[in-house]
XYZ file of C-alpha atoms in Angstrom:
322
model
C -74.704 -27.115 17.024
C -72.212 -28.193 14.348
C -70.848 -25.033 12.671
C -71.067 -26.512 9.158
C -74.731 -27.394 9.598
C -75.439 -23.937 11.021
C -73.703 -22.310 8.035
C -75.808 -24.470 5.730
C -79.019 -23.448 7.474
C -78.100 -19.763 7.171
C -77.640 -20.009 3.403
C -80.429 -18.571 1.266
C -82.584 -21.195 -0.425
C -84.371 -20.664 -3.721
C -87.644 -19.603 -2.100
C -85.839 -17.378 0.397
C -84.030 -15.606 -2.450
C -87.367 -14.884 -4.145
C -89.007 -13.763 -0.904
C -86.062 -11.485 -0.083
C -86.555 -9.707 -3.405
C -90.330 -9.342 -3.256
C -91.121 -9.432 0.464
C -94.100 -11.622 -0.412
C -94.790 -15.246 0.448
C -93.824 -17.726 -2.253
C -95.880 -20.930 -2.141
C -93.599 -23.806 -1.167
C -96.146 -26.628 -1.427
C -97.552 -28.267 -4.564
C -101.343 -28.503 -4.909
C -101.243 -32.242 -4.162
C -99.939 -31.471 -0.660
C -102.966 -29.336 0.244
C -106.423 -30.543 1.206
C -108.747 -29.496 -1.609
C -111.483 -28.863 0.965
C -109.382 -26.143 2.611
C -110.187 -22.476 2.280
C -107.541 -20.048 1.031
C -107.351 -18.507 4.502
C -106.768 -21.775 6.308
C -104.908 -24.378 4.284
C -104.655 -27.942 5.575
C -101.371 -29.658 4.733
C -101.729 -33.390 4.094
C -99.624 -36.184 5.583
C -98.405 -37.971 2.497
C -96.457 -35.116 0.905
C -93.813 -34.860 3.615
C -93.292 -38.357 4.881
C -93.327 -40.848 2.019
C -90.731 -43.382 3.268
C -89.875 -41.695 6.559
C -91.608 -41.056 9.873
C -89.947 -37.735 10.680
C -89.582 -34.676 8.457
C -87.396 -31.698 9.356
C -87.006 -28.445 7.463
C -85.878 -24.854 7.946
C -88.707 -22.342 7.736
C -88.166 -19.961 4.816
C -87.302 -16.411 5.871
C -88.079 -12.902 4.556
C -91.871 -13.138 4.136
C -94.866 -13.903 6.377
C -96.365 -17.398 6.143
C -100.181 -17.558 5.814
C -102.570 -19.374 8.212
C -102.550 -23.153 7.825
C -103.114 -26.395 9.716
C -101.600 -29.883 9.558
C -102.890 -33.439 9.713
C -99.918 -34.269 11.909
C -98.232 -32.960 15.045
C -95.673 -30.219 14.449
C -92.852 -28.758 16.505
C -91.357 -25.321 15.787
C -87.928 -24.925 17.365
C -86.200 -21.530 17.449
C -82.590 -22.449 16.742
C -81.403 -18.848 16.395
C -83.037 -15.433 16.709
C -86.751 -15.030 17.408
C -90.148 -15.037 15.713
C -93.806 -14.133 16.197
C -96.687 -16.437 15.377
C -100.478 -16.283 15.604
C -101.467 -19.644 17.070
C -105.113 -20.582 17.572
C -105.909 -16.855 17.535
C -103.253 -15.922 20.129
C -99.955 -14.073 19.639
C -96.931 -16.208 20.517
C -93.327 -14.981 20.647
C -90.463 -17.475 20.448
C -86.889 -16.731 21.468
C -83.768 -18.809 20.862
C -84.189 -22.276 22.387
C -87.986 -22.087 22.702
C -90.121 -24.906 21.308
C -93.734 -24.590 20.162
C -95.733 -27.827 20.008
C -98.765 -27.638 17.712
C -101.512 -30.238 17.930
C -103.175 -31.802 14.903
C -105.516 -29.243 13.327
C -104.150 -26.217 15.190
C -104.208 -23.124 12.948
C -101.146 -20.897 12.929
C -99.391 -18.283 10.824
C -95.804 -17.047 11.070
C -94.573 -13.468 10.763
C -91.603 -12.618 8.556
C -88.292 -14.043 9.714
C -85.152 -11.961 9.259
C -81.607 -12.949 8.277
C -80.560 -14.270 11.691
C -83.854 -15.981 12.572
C -83.562 -19.746 12.082
C -86.806 -21.606 12.799
C -86.768 -25.397 12.464
C -89.949 -27.358 11.700
C -90.119 -30.951 12.955
C -93.075 -33.029 11.800
C -93.924 -36.632 12.546
C -96.796 -38.684 11.318
C -97.601 -41.023 14.204
C -101.226 -39.981 14.590
C -101.367 -41.494 18.079
C -99.001 -38.726 19.206
C -100.842 -35.564 20.194
C -101.202 -33.243 23.131
C -103.691 -35.785 24.479
C -100.818 -38.280 24.384
C -98.743 -35.953 26.577
C -101.748 -35.515 28.853
C -102.062 -39.268 29.292
C -98.354 -39.703 30.011
C -98.372 -36.886 32.558
C -101.605 -38.108 34.111
C -100.191 -41.604 34.544
C -97.304 -40.256 36.612
C -99.110 -38.132 39.192
C -102.487 -37.733 40.857
C -101.833 -33.978 40.723
C -101.751 -33.921 36.931
C -104.693 -36.271 36.768
C -106.692 -33.686 38.701
C -105.363 -30.672 36.797
C -106.006 -32.204 33.382
C -109.472 -33.388 34.304
C -110.180 -29.943 35.706
C -109.036 -28.292 32.473
C -111.205 -30.561 30.342
C -114.139 -29.912 32.654
C -113.790 -26.231 31.827
C -113.888 -27.094 28.112
C -110.433 -25.584 27.802
C -109.070 -27.733 24.980
C -105.333 -27.187 24.610
C -104.154 -26.965 20.999
C -100.567 -25.870 21.523
C -97.848 -25.773 24.173
C -94.793 -23.534 24.482
C -91.676 -24.908 26.163
C -89.400 -22.047 27.136
C -85.628 -22.353 27.097
C -85.270 -20.063 30.115
C -85.891 -22.989 32.507
C -82.963 -25.102 31.348
C -81.500 -26.410 28.109
C -82.760 -29.986 28.527
C -85.093 -29.884 25.525
C -82.683 -27.824 23.395
C -79.902 -30.399 23.754
C -82.048 -33.227 22.359
C -83.626 -31.043 19.684
C -80.225 -29.978 18.387
C -79.043 -33.609 18.385
C -82.012 -34.445 16.153
C -81.257 -31.535 13.806
C -77.577 -32.474 13.588
C -78.378 -36.124 12.873
C -80.967 -35.186 10.230
C -78.685 -32.907 8.240
C -75.560 -35.051 8.649
C -77.289 -37.897 6.723
C -75.074 -40.576 8.225
C -75.772 -44.309 8.246
C -78.708 -45.361 10.469
C -79.721 -41.714 10.954
C -83.449 -42.512 10.624
C -83.274 -45.033 13.479
C -81.251 -42.664 15.659
C -83.649 -39.776 14.992
C -86.687 -41.856 15.964
C -84.980 -42.802 19.229
C -84.047 -39.181 19.899
C -87.670 -38.277 19.210
C -88.841 -40.689 21.912
C -86.403 -39.031 24.316
C -87.620 -35.586 23.255
C -91.275 -36.499 23.837
C -90.430 -37.854 27.278
C -88.574 -34.640 28.117
C -91.558 -32.606 26.942
C -93.750 -34.574 29.345
C -91.227 -33.878 32.131
C -91.468 -30.140 31.487
C -95.193 -30.067 30.720
C -96.921 -27.875 33.284
C -100.661 -27.406 33.381
C -101.688 -23.838 34.156
C -103.418 -23.247 37.467
C -104.449 -19.702 36.551
C -108.079 -18.634 36.669
C -108.976 -21.287 39.225
C -111.536 -20.652 41.943
C -110.351 -20.494 45.582
C -111.816 -23.987 46.086
C -109.893 -25.378 43.104
C -106.654 -23.729 44.250
C -107.075 -25.280 47.690
C -107.762 -28.669 46.125
C -104.637 -28.367 43.972
C -102.553 -27.617 47.069
C -104.059 -30.574 48.918
C -103.254 -32.939 46.055
C -99.724 -31.518 45.893
C -99.395 -32.454 49.560
C -100.642 -35.966 48.786
C -98.250 -36.284 45.821
C -95.275 -35.296 47.948
C -96.170 -37.051 51.215
C -98.104 -40.097 50.019
C -96.094 -42.525 52.162
C -97.446 -41.424 55.521
C -99.978 -38.643 54.972
C -103.114 -38.611 57.167
C -106.382 -36.764 56.719
C -106.277 -35.540 60.347
C -102.908 -33.834 59.791
C -104.068 -32.348 56.486
C -107.239 -30.965 58.103
C -105.162 -29.419 60.886
C -102.782 -27.828 58.365
C -105.602 -26.043 56.544
C -107.695 -25.314 59.623
C -110.668 -27.509 58.819
C -112.654 -30.201 60.544
C -111.626 -33.691 59.388
C -115.124 -34.579 58.129
C -115.500 -31.240 56.346
C -112.182 -31.681 54.530
C -113.074 -35.251 53.589
C -116.344 -34.084 52.010
C -114.585 -31.153 50.326
C -112.015 -33.455 48.675
C -114.741 -35.793 47.461
C -116.766 -32.922 46.014
C -113.853 -31.188 44.241
C -112.036 -34.256 42.903
C -114.771 -36.854 42.635
C -112.580 -39.211 44.679
C -112.111 -39.904 48.364
C -108.946 -38.926 50.212
C -107.957 -42.577 50.680
C -108.477 -43.334 46.972
C -106.215 -40.449 45.915
C -103.509 -41.525 48.370
C -103.685 -45.163 47.242
C -103.535 -44.113 43.581
C -100.371 -42.080 44.155
C -98.807 -45.016 46.010
C -99.655 -47.362 43.131
C -98.226 -44.904 40.592
C -94.961 -44.655 42.519
C -94.810 -48.428 42.984
C -95.370 -48.932 39.249
C -92.509 -46.560 38.473
C -90.143 -48.384 40.840
C -91.169 -51.797 39.516
C -90.484 -50.714 35.929
C -87.273 -48.789 36.576
C -85.499 -50.775 39.325
C -84.700 -54.335 40.376
C -85.804 -53.781 43.966
C -87.801 -56.694 45.405
C -91.507 -56.016 45.053
C -92.006 -56.590 48.780
C -89.533 -53.765 49.488
C -91.309 -51.494 47.002
C -94.677 -52.143 48.650
C -93.241 -51.108 51.983
C -91.398 -48.081 50.552
C -94.592 -46.524 49.139
C -96.386 -46.795 52.458
C -98.644 -49.795 51.879
C -98.781 -52.348 54.701
C -101.028 -55.110 53.400
C -99.412 -57.002 50.515
C -102.591 -58.843 49.568
C -104.447 -55.542 49.324
C -101.603 -54.018 47.284
C -101.651 -56.796 44.677
C -105.434 -56.607 44.393
C -105.450 -52.828 43.917
C -102.454 -52.901 41.565
C -104.224 -55.474 39.371
C -107.399 -53.383 39.331
C -105.521 -50.185 38.421
C -102.996 -51.481 35.866
C -104.802 -54.631 34.629
C -101.642 -56.651 35.285
C -99.668 -58.014 38.214
C -96.399 -56.338 39.311
C -94.201 -59.279 38.240
C -95.559 -59.038 34.683
C -94.028 -55.559 34.352
C -90.558 -57.090 34.547
C -90.946 -59.811 31.942
C-alpha cells in the first residue's frame, strides 16, 4: 500500500475526532440516505446517497465508537487493511484480522464494534443489484458439478447465506487486488473509475475462486456423495461407475441408485455435465481445435457432444469464440 495513502487513512476525520472525545457514535448519514421505513435498531441505507455518478463507493470506517445495526440496499465489502475488528453479522460474531474480507449480501444486518487507532477498515460498496452472493453461487456452480451439488444441498436445507468471510491466511490473492482498488480510488488519477471497475471484476472472480461451501453438519450419506462428486470432478475423463463402486465397497447397482437418490441425477449425467463444463472452459479460454477439446474431456462421439453442449449451454461451441 502506498505510504502516503496509508498516512492519509490514519489521519483523524471530523467524525473520528468527535467520537474520540465522546466515545459515542456520531451519525455520519443525512436523513435522506436512510429508508424512512427503517426502525432505529436496524437502519436501511439507500442506494442513491453514495453512488450518484459512480458505480463504486469506497470509504474508511470511522474509528473510536461502535457503529449501530444497519443494512444496505447494495452489496458491501469490509476489508481489514490494518489491525482487526469485531462485528455482529446476521446475529453471529465475526472477527476480522488484517487482510480479511467480509462480503455482506443485500439486506444483511450488521453492526461494528469500536475501532482503535491502528484499526483501518475499508468499506467498498457497489450498486450493481445483479451482484449478490447468489451471483457468486451461480458462477461457482457453472464451473463444477461439485459446487452445483453443494449449493443445491445448502439451499435444500434452507440455509440462506447472507455473508462470506475470505481469510487472508490462505494467500494474499484477494488482498493484492483489494489494495490496488484502494490505491486507485484515493489517488484520483485520470481514468480511475474505469480502472476500478475492471479491478472490481477481477476481485469478484478471485472471490469466486476462493469461495468454499461448508460441508459441516452433513449426514454420512451427504458426505459420501460429496466425496463421490469430488472423484467425478477430478477424474471425469475416464471415470467408471464400476471402479467407483469398488473404491467405496458397494455393489454397482446400489451405488448407482444411491447417487440418483442423493443428487437427483444419474452417474452418467453428472460425468457428462462435468465434461461439458470443462469443454466450455477450454473453448472460451484457448484456441485449441474443438475436436481436440472433445477428445481431451473424454467424450468419444462428436455428434453426441454437440447435441448435449447445445442443450446445456443453449449455443454451439463455435459461437463461444465469435
